[in-house]
Short mmCIF file of C-alpha atoms in Angstrom, two decimals:
data_model
loop_
_atom_site.label_atom_id
_atom_site.label_comp_id
_atom_site.label_asym_id
_atom_site.label_seq_id
_atom_site.Cartn_x
_atom_site.Cartn_y
_atom_site.Cartn_z
CA MET K 1 0.09 -13.80 27.01
CA THR K 2 1.45 -12.89 30.45
CA ALA K 3 1.32 -9.42 31.92
CA THR K 4 3.79 -6.91 30.55
CA THR K 5 6.90 -6.36 32.65
CA VAL K 6 9.00 -3.19 32.58
CA VAL K 7 12.73 -2.98 33.33
CA PRO K 8 14.34 0.24 34.65
CA ASP K 9 15.38 1.60 31.23
CA GLY K 10 11.78 1.50 30.01
CA THR K 11 12.01 -1.75 28.05
CA LEU K 12 8.72 -3.66 28.07
CA THR K 13 8.66 -7.47 27.86
CA ARG K 14 5.79 -9.82 27.00
CA ASP K 15 5.80 -13.61 26.91
CA VAL K 16 3.59 -14.59 23.99
CA VAL K 17 2.11 -17.86 22.74
CA VAL K 18 1.25 -17.56 19.05
CA ALA K 19 -2.51 -17.97 18.62
CA PRO K 20 -4.58 -18.42 15.42
CA GLY K 21 -5.38 -14.70 15.28
CA MET K 22 -1.75 -13.68 14.88
CA CYS K 23 -0.23 -15.97 12.25
CA SER K 24 -0.96 -16.57 8.59
CA GLY K 25 0.41 -15.96 5.12
CA GLY K 26 -1.13 -12.49 5.35
CA SER K 27 -1.18 -9.46 7.61
CA LEU K 28 -2.27 -10.88 10.99
CA ILE K 29 1.14 -10.62 12.66
CA PHE K 30 1.58 -7.03 11.48
CA GLY K 31 -1.73 -6.09 13.05
CA ARG K 32 -0.73 -7.71 16.33
CA ILE K 33 2.61 -5.89 16.38
CA GLY K 34 0.67 -2.66 15.86
CA ASP K 35 -1.46 -3.53 18.90
CA TRP K 36 1.74 -3.96 20.92
CA THR K 37 2.91 -0.57 19.71
CA TRP K 38 -0.26 1.14 20.91
CA ALA K 39 -0.04 -0.66 24.26
CA SER K 40 3.64 0.26 24.62
CA VAL K 41 3.00 3.94 23.87
CA ALA K 42 0.07 3.98 26.28
CA GLN K 43 2.20 2.54 29.07
CA SER K 44 5.32 4.60 28.31
CA CYS K 45 3.67 7.96 27.59
CA GLY K 46 0.83 8.07 30.10
CA VAL K 47 -1.83 8.59 27.44
CA ASN K 48 -4.94 6.58 26.66
CA VAL K 49 -4.20 5.99 22.98
CA TYR K 50 -7.57 4.29 22.51
CA ALA K 51 -9.58 7.35 23.52
CA ALA K 52 -7.13 10.22 22.95
CA ARG K 53 -8.56 13.70 22.34
CA THR K 54 -7.19 16.97 21.07
CA VAL K 55 -7.47 20.17 23.09
CA THR K 56 -10.77 20.85 21.31
CA GLY K 57 -12.12 17.42 22.25
CA ASP K 58 -11.85 15.81 18.82
CA PRO K 59 -10.46 12.27 18.44
CA ALA K 60 -6.68 12.01 17.99
CA TYR K 61 -5.28 8.90 16.33
CA LEU K 62 -1.82 7.35 16.77
CA SER K 63 -1.41 6.69 13.07
CA PHE K 64 1.26 4.64 11.33
CA TYR K 65 3.58 6.63 9.08
CA TYR K 66 6.43 4.14 8.58
CA TYR K 67 6.51 0.44 9.40
CA ARG K 68 9.55 -1.78 8.97
CA VAL K 69 9.91 -5.50 9.66
CA ARG K 70 13.16 -7.49 9.53
CA GLY K 71 12.83 -11.27 9.55
CA GLY K 72 15.36 -13.65 11.07
CA ALA K 73 16.36 -17.23 10.39
CA VAL K 74 14.05 -18.61 13.09
CA VAL K 75 11.38 -15.93 13.55
CA HIS K 76 10.08 -14.24 10.41
CA PRO K 77 6.69 -12.81 9.45
CA HIS K 78 5.18 -15.79 7.65
CA GLY K 79 7.02 -18.51 9.57
CA LEU K 80 4.94 -18.41 12.75
CA THR K 81 2.45 -21.11 13.66
CA PHE K 82 0.10 -22.10 16.49
CA GLY K 83 1.83 -22.57 19.83
CA ASP K 84 5.16 -20.90 19.03
CA GLU K 85 6.51 -19.28 22.17
CA LEU K 86 8.07 -15.85 21.88
CA THR K 87 9.49 -13.18 24.11
CA VAL K 88 8.46 -9.81 22.72
CA THR K 89 10.62 -6.93 23.90
CA SER K 90 9.56 -3.36 23.13
CA ARG K 91 11.00 0.09 23.71
CA VAL K 92 9.55 3.52 22.93
CA PHE K 93 11.71 6.47 21.79
CA GLN K 94 10.86 10.13 21.46
CA LEU K 95 10.74 11.56 17.95
CA GLY K 96 9.39 15.05 18.53
CA GLY K 97 6.21 16.39 20.09
CA GLN K 98 3.87 14.96 17.44
CA SER K 99 5.52 11.58 16.82
CA VAL K 100 6.92 8.53 18.56
CA LEU K 101 8.97 5.50 17.53
CA THR K 102 8.62 1.99 18.95
CA LEU K 103 11.03 -0.90 18.39
CA HIS K 104 10.09 -4.55 18.96
CA ARG K 105 12.20 -7.70 19.14
CA LEU K 106 10.42 -11.05 18.70
CA ALA K 107 12.73 -13.77 20.01
CA PRO K 108 12.29 -17.50 20.66
CA VAL K 109 11.62 -18.01 24.36
CA GLY K 110 14.87 -18.54 26.26
CA LEU K 111 17.17 -16.96 23.68
CA PHE K 112 17.94 -13.98 25.94
CA PRO K 113 18.20 -13.73 29.74
CA PRO K 114 14.99 -12.48 31.43
CA GLY K 115 14.69 -8.71 31.20
CA GLU K 116 17.36 -8.34 28.49
CA PRO K 117 16.99 -4.69 27.35
CA LEU K 118 16.51 -3.58 23.76
CA ALA K 119 18.92 -0.91 22.57
CA ALA K 120 18.52 1.00 19.32
CA LYS K 121 21.99 -0.14 18.26
CA GLU K 122 20.84 -3.78 18.36
CA PHE K 123 18.03 -3.11 15.92
CA TYR K 124 19.99 -0.94 13.49
CA GLU K 125 23.49 -2.40 13.71
CA ARG K 126 23.59 -5.76 15.50
CA PRO K 127 20.28 -7.63 15.11
CA HIS K 128 20.32 -11.20 16.38
CA PRO K 129 20.14 -13.49 13.32
CA ASP K 130 17.36 -15.64 14.83
CA CYS K 131 15.04 -12.79 15.78
CA MET K 132 12.41 -10.75 14.04
CA TYR K 133 12.43 -6.99 14.57
CA ALA K 134 9.78 -4.36 13.92
CA GLU K 135 10.06 -0.58 13.76
CA ASN K 136 6.93 1.57 14.04
CA PHE K 137 7.09 5.32 13.44
CA ASN K 138 3.74 6.77 14.50
CA ARG K 139 2.34 10.28 14.20
CA TRP K 140 -0.63 11.78 16.00
CA LEU K 141 -3.32 12.85 13.53
CA ALA K 142 -6.81 14.27 13.69
CA ARG K 143 -9.47 14.68 11.02
CA GLY K 144 -9.50 18.08 9.38
CA THR K 145 -13.01 17.51 8.01
CA ALA K 146 -15.60 15.46 9.85
CA GLY K 147 -16.40 12.21 8.10
CA SER K 148 -13.47 12.41 5.69
CA ASN K 149 -10.22 10.45 5.73
CA GLN K 150 -8.47 13.00 3.54
CA GLY K 151 -6.69 16.06 4.86
CA LEU K 152 -5.69 14.48 8.17
CA THR K 153 -3.63 16.95 10.21
CA PRO K 154 -0.82 16.42 12.77
CA LEU K 155 -2.22 17.06 16.23
CA ALA K 156 -1.13 15.37 19.45
CA PRO K 157 -3.34 15.07 22.55
CA PRO K 158 -2.26 17.41 25.36
CA ASP K 159 -1.56 14.51 27.75
CA PHE K 160 0.98 12.88 25.42
CA ALA K 161 4.13 12.80 27.60
CA TYR K 162 7.30 12.14 25.65
CA GLU K 163 10.13 14.27 27.11
CA HIS K 164 11.23 11.48 29.45
CA LEU K 165 11.64 8.93 26.65
CA PRO K 166 15.09 8.02 25.33
CA VAL K 167 16.13 10.02 22.29
CA LEU K 168 16.65 8.07 19.08
CA PRO K 169 20.07 8.97 17.58
CA ASN K 170 19.70 10.98 14.38
CA GLU K 171 21.53 8.40 12.30
CA TYR K 172 18.77 5.88 13.07
CA SER K 173 15.80 8.15 12.41
CA PRO K 174 13.40 6.79 9.77
CA ARG K 175 12.34 10.32 8.80
CA THR K 176 14.93 10.50 6.02
CA GLU K 177 14.00 7.22 4.38
CA ALA K 178 10.27 7.74 4.69
CA GLY K 179 10.58 11.31 3.43
CA ARG K 180 12.67 10.21 0.45
CA ALA K 181 10.15 7.52 -0.49
CA ARG K 182 7.36 10.08 -0.29
CA ALA K 183 9.25 12.61 -2.42
CA GLU K 184 10.45 10.10 -5.02
CA GLY K 185 7.25 8.09 -5.31
CA GLY K 186 8.57 4.82 -3.84
CA PHE K 187 11.48 3.22 -2.04
CA HIS K 188 13.21 2.01 -5.23
CA PRO K 189 11.84 4.10 -8.12
CA SER K 190 14.89 3.27 -10.27
CA GLY K 191 15.55 -0.19 -8.86
CA PRO K 192 17.99 -1.25 -6.11
CA GLU K 193 21.65 -1.32 -7.05
CA GLY K 194 22.87 -4.73 -8.22
CA PHE K 195 19.36 -5.96 -9.07
CA ALA K 196 17.84 -6.72 -12.49
CA GLU K 197 14.15 -6.28 -13.24
CA VAL K 198 12.04 -9.43 -13.56
CA GLY K 199 9.37 -9.09 -16.23
CA GLN K 200 7.53 -5.82 -16.68
CA ALA K 201 5.83 -3.42 -14.30
CA ARG K 202 2.27 -4.49 -13.49
CA THR K 203 -0.63 -2.34 -12.29
CA SER K 204 -3.63 -3.91 -10.59
CA GLU K 205 -6.71 -2.42 -8.96
CA HIS K 206 -8.20 -2.91 -5.52
CA VAL K 207 -11.49 -1.46 -4.32
CA LEU K 208 -11.40 -0.38 -0.69
CA ASP K 209 -13.26 -3.13 1.16
CA VAL K 210 -15.40 -1.61 3.91
CA VAL K 211 -15.67 -5.03 5.57
CA ARG K 212 -11.94 -5.73 5.76
CA ASP K 213 -10.04 -2.50 5.21
CA LEU K 214 -11.61 -0.03 7.66
CA ASN K 215 -10.95 0.03 11.39
CA GLY K 216 -13.33 1.00 14.17
CA ALA K 217 -12.60 4.70 13.68
CA GLY K 218 -13.58 4.52 10.02
CA LEU K 219 -10.00 4.95 8.81
CA MET K 220 -8.23 2.53 6.52
CA TYR K 221 -6.58 0.01 8.84
CA PHE K 222 -2.78 0.12 8.69
CA ALA K 223 -2.48 -3.68 8.37
CA SER K 224 -4.81 -3.65 5.33
CA TYR K 225 -2.07 -1.90 3.37
CA PHE K 226 0.02 -5.05 3.85
CA SER K 227 -2.86 -7.14 2.49
CA VAL K 228 -3.43 -4.94 -0.56
CA PHE K 229 0.26 -5.02 -1.43
CA ASP K 230 0.52 -8.78 -0.86
CA THR K 231 -2.50 -9.39 -3.10
CA ALA K 232 -0.78 -7.47 -5.90
CA LEU K 233 2.46 -9.37 -5.27
CA LEU K 234 0.66 -12.72 -5.40
CA ALA K 235 -0.86 -11.83 -8.78
CA SER K 236 2.61 -11.04 -10.08
CA TRP K 237 3.99 -14.35 -8.78
CA ARG K 238 1.19 -16.25 -10.48
CA ALA K 239 1.86 -14.42 -13.75
CA LEU K 240 5.46 -15.64 -13.51
CA GLY K 241 4.22 -19.24 -13.16
CA ARG K 242 4.98 -19.52 -9.45
CA THR K 243 2.71 -21.50 -7.14
CA ASP K 244 0.61 -20.28 -4.23
CA GLU K 245 2.46 -22.75 -2.01
CA ARG K 246 5.75 -21.05 -2.83
CA PHE K 247 4.22 -17.69 -2.03
CA LEU K 248 3.09 -18.93 1.38
CA ARG K 249 6.59 -20.26 2.10
CA ARG K 250 8.34 -17.02 1.18
CA ARG K 251 10.73 -15.66 3.77
CA VAL K 252 10.50 -11.92 4.23
CA ILE K 253 13.93 -10.58 5.11
CA ASP K 254 12.97 -6.93 5.17
CA GLN K 255 9.77 -4.99 4.47
CA ARG K 256 9.16 -1.26 4.68
CA ILE K 257 5.87 0.57 4.26
CA GLY K 258 5.40 4.32 4.09
CA TYR K 259 1.85 5.52 4.81
CA PHE K 260 1.30 8.82 3.01
CA GLY K 261 -2.48 9.07 2.84
CA ASN K 262 -5.71 7.49 3.96
CA ALA K 263 -8.81 6.75 1.89
CA ASP K 264 -12.59 6.95 2.04
CA PRO K 265 -15.09 4.19 1.20
CA GLY K 266 -15.48 3.79 -2.54
CA THR K 267 -11.83 4.52 -3.29
CA VAL K 268 -10.26 2.37 -6.00
CA PHE K 269 -6.52 1.85 -5.61
CA ALA K 270 -4.10 1.48 -8.49
CA VAL K 271 -1.17 -0.61 -7.27
CA THR K 272 1.93 -0.65 -9.47
CA LEU K 273 4.54 -3.35 -8.88
CA ARG K 274 8.07 -3.81 -10.14
CA LEU K 275 10.04 -6.92 -9.21
CA TRP K 276 13.83 -6.98 -8.96
CA ARG K 277 16.19 -9.97 -8.59
CA ASP K 278 19.66 -9.87 -7.06
CA GLU K 279 22.19 -10.51 -9.83
CA ARG K 280 24.46 -12.32 -7.36
CA ASP K 281 21.80 -14.32 -5.50
CA PRO K 282 18.75 -15.36 -7.58
CA GLU K 283 16.85 -16.39 -4.43
CA ARG K 284 16.87 -12.79 -3.22
CA GLU K 285 14.26 -10.44 -4.69
CA ILE K 286 12.82 -7.04 -3.91
CA ALA K 287 9.27 -6.11 -4.87
CA ASP K 288 8.71 -2.36 -5.04
CA LEU K 289 5.03 -1.36 -4.95
CA VAL K 290 3.25 1.99 -5.04
CA MET K 291 -0.42 2.62 -4.21
CA ARG K 292 -2.36 5.57 -5.62
CA ASP K 293 -5.97 6.68 -5.73
CA ARG K 294 -6.98 5.68 -9.26
CA ALA K 295 -9.35 8.61 -9.69
CA THR K 296 -7.06 11.40 -8.51
CA GLY K 297 -3.55 9.95 -8.71
CA ARG K 298 -3.03 10.83 -5.04
CA PHE K 299 0.00 8.98 -3.65
CA LEU K 300 -1.19 6.89 -0.69
CA ALA K 301 1.52 4.39 0.21
CA ALA K 302 4.64 2.54 -0.89
CA THR K 303 6.39 -0.63 0.17
CA ALA K 304 9.57 -2.56 -0.56
CA ILE K 305 9.45 -6.28 0.22
CA GLU K 306 12.73 -8.19 0.24
CA THR K 307 12.43 -11.97 0.19
CA GLY K 308 14.91 -14.83 0.29
CA GLY K 309 14.55 -18.51 -0.47
CA PRO K 310 11.86 -20.67 1.16
CA ALA K 311 12.14 -20.95 4.92
#
């Protein structure tokens, strides 16, 4: 990866060569995009996101609240392989004093002129069909109780500078969609319009894996949510008689995750999945998944994964 360049409107650009640690049939690319988000916020907001502290000196974490990925015809989440060359363009927008939103465009090298800016309208209204886009809505949180991942409270570090950032137009704000998913218990609790349910709802369990699922701060790693959901989706595919090879070739068109709670070691997740197929296009499906703490029923996360035919 070359050094990050910044154009006058605050757009950050990275030239990236896809390495083994950022491509797979799992969550590696989502973790790497999250790293780019932290780096972008650090550079754009003048705050050390890796060692941020509240006014009382306690650690402050730039947590993920909503994560959306839109795959293109050429670049999509599970279509990357060793040596692919990408231009990653990022831009940070203000979303209040406790939150921030970062947009990323992953484009094949040479598709855009050098320094081509990234406008919000491109992401939300005119995405390039060959590109992959990611939207990260992050909130500053701090632990309310030492040693516990429950009861995290919104609290930004005092050196978080955001007033100079471009303002995201209200019509693009993810607050409404994330808030609705939180209130209704999922992105598609009654199924998307024009889709028919495939099979029956399935609930599987996942024990929080302290080796894989926790990050260096002892919190459940945001990319692990992708893995837990994908594991449940794979089990459903197998139950429908589909092969692992087909699962690995799936093309994610759109995926949204809402992060509504964290978890402590020993937590057992109950993950409920419903699968919906487009009545007009049988290659297009949406998996709607909800994660809860099995012991308490606490709502932790939800995702909607839209897939098309094999890439």
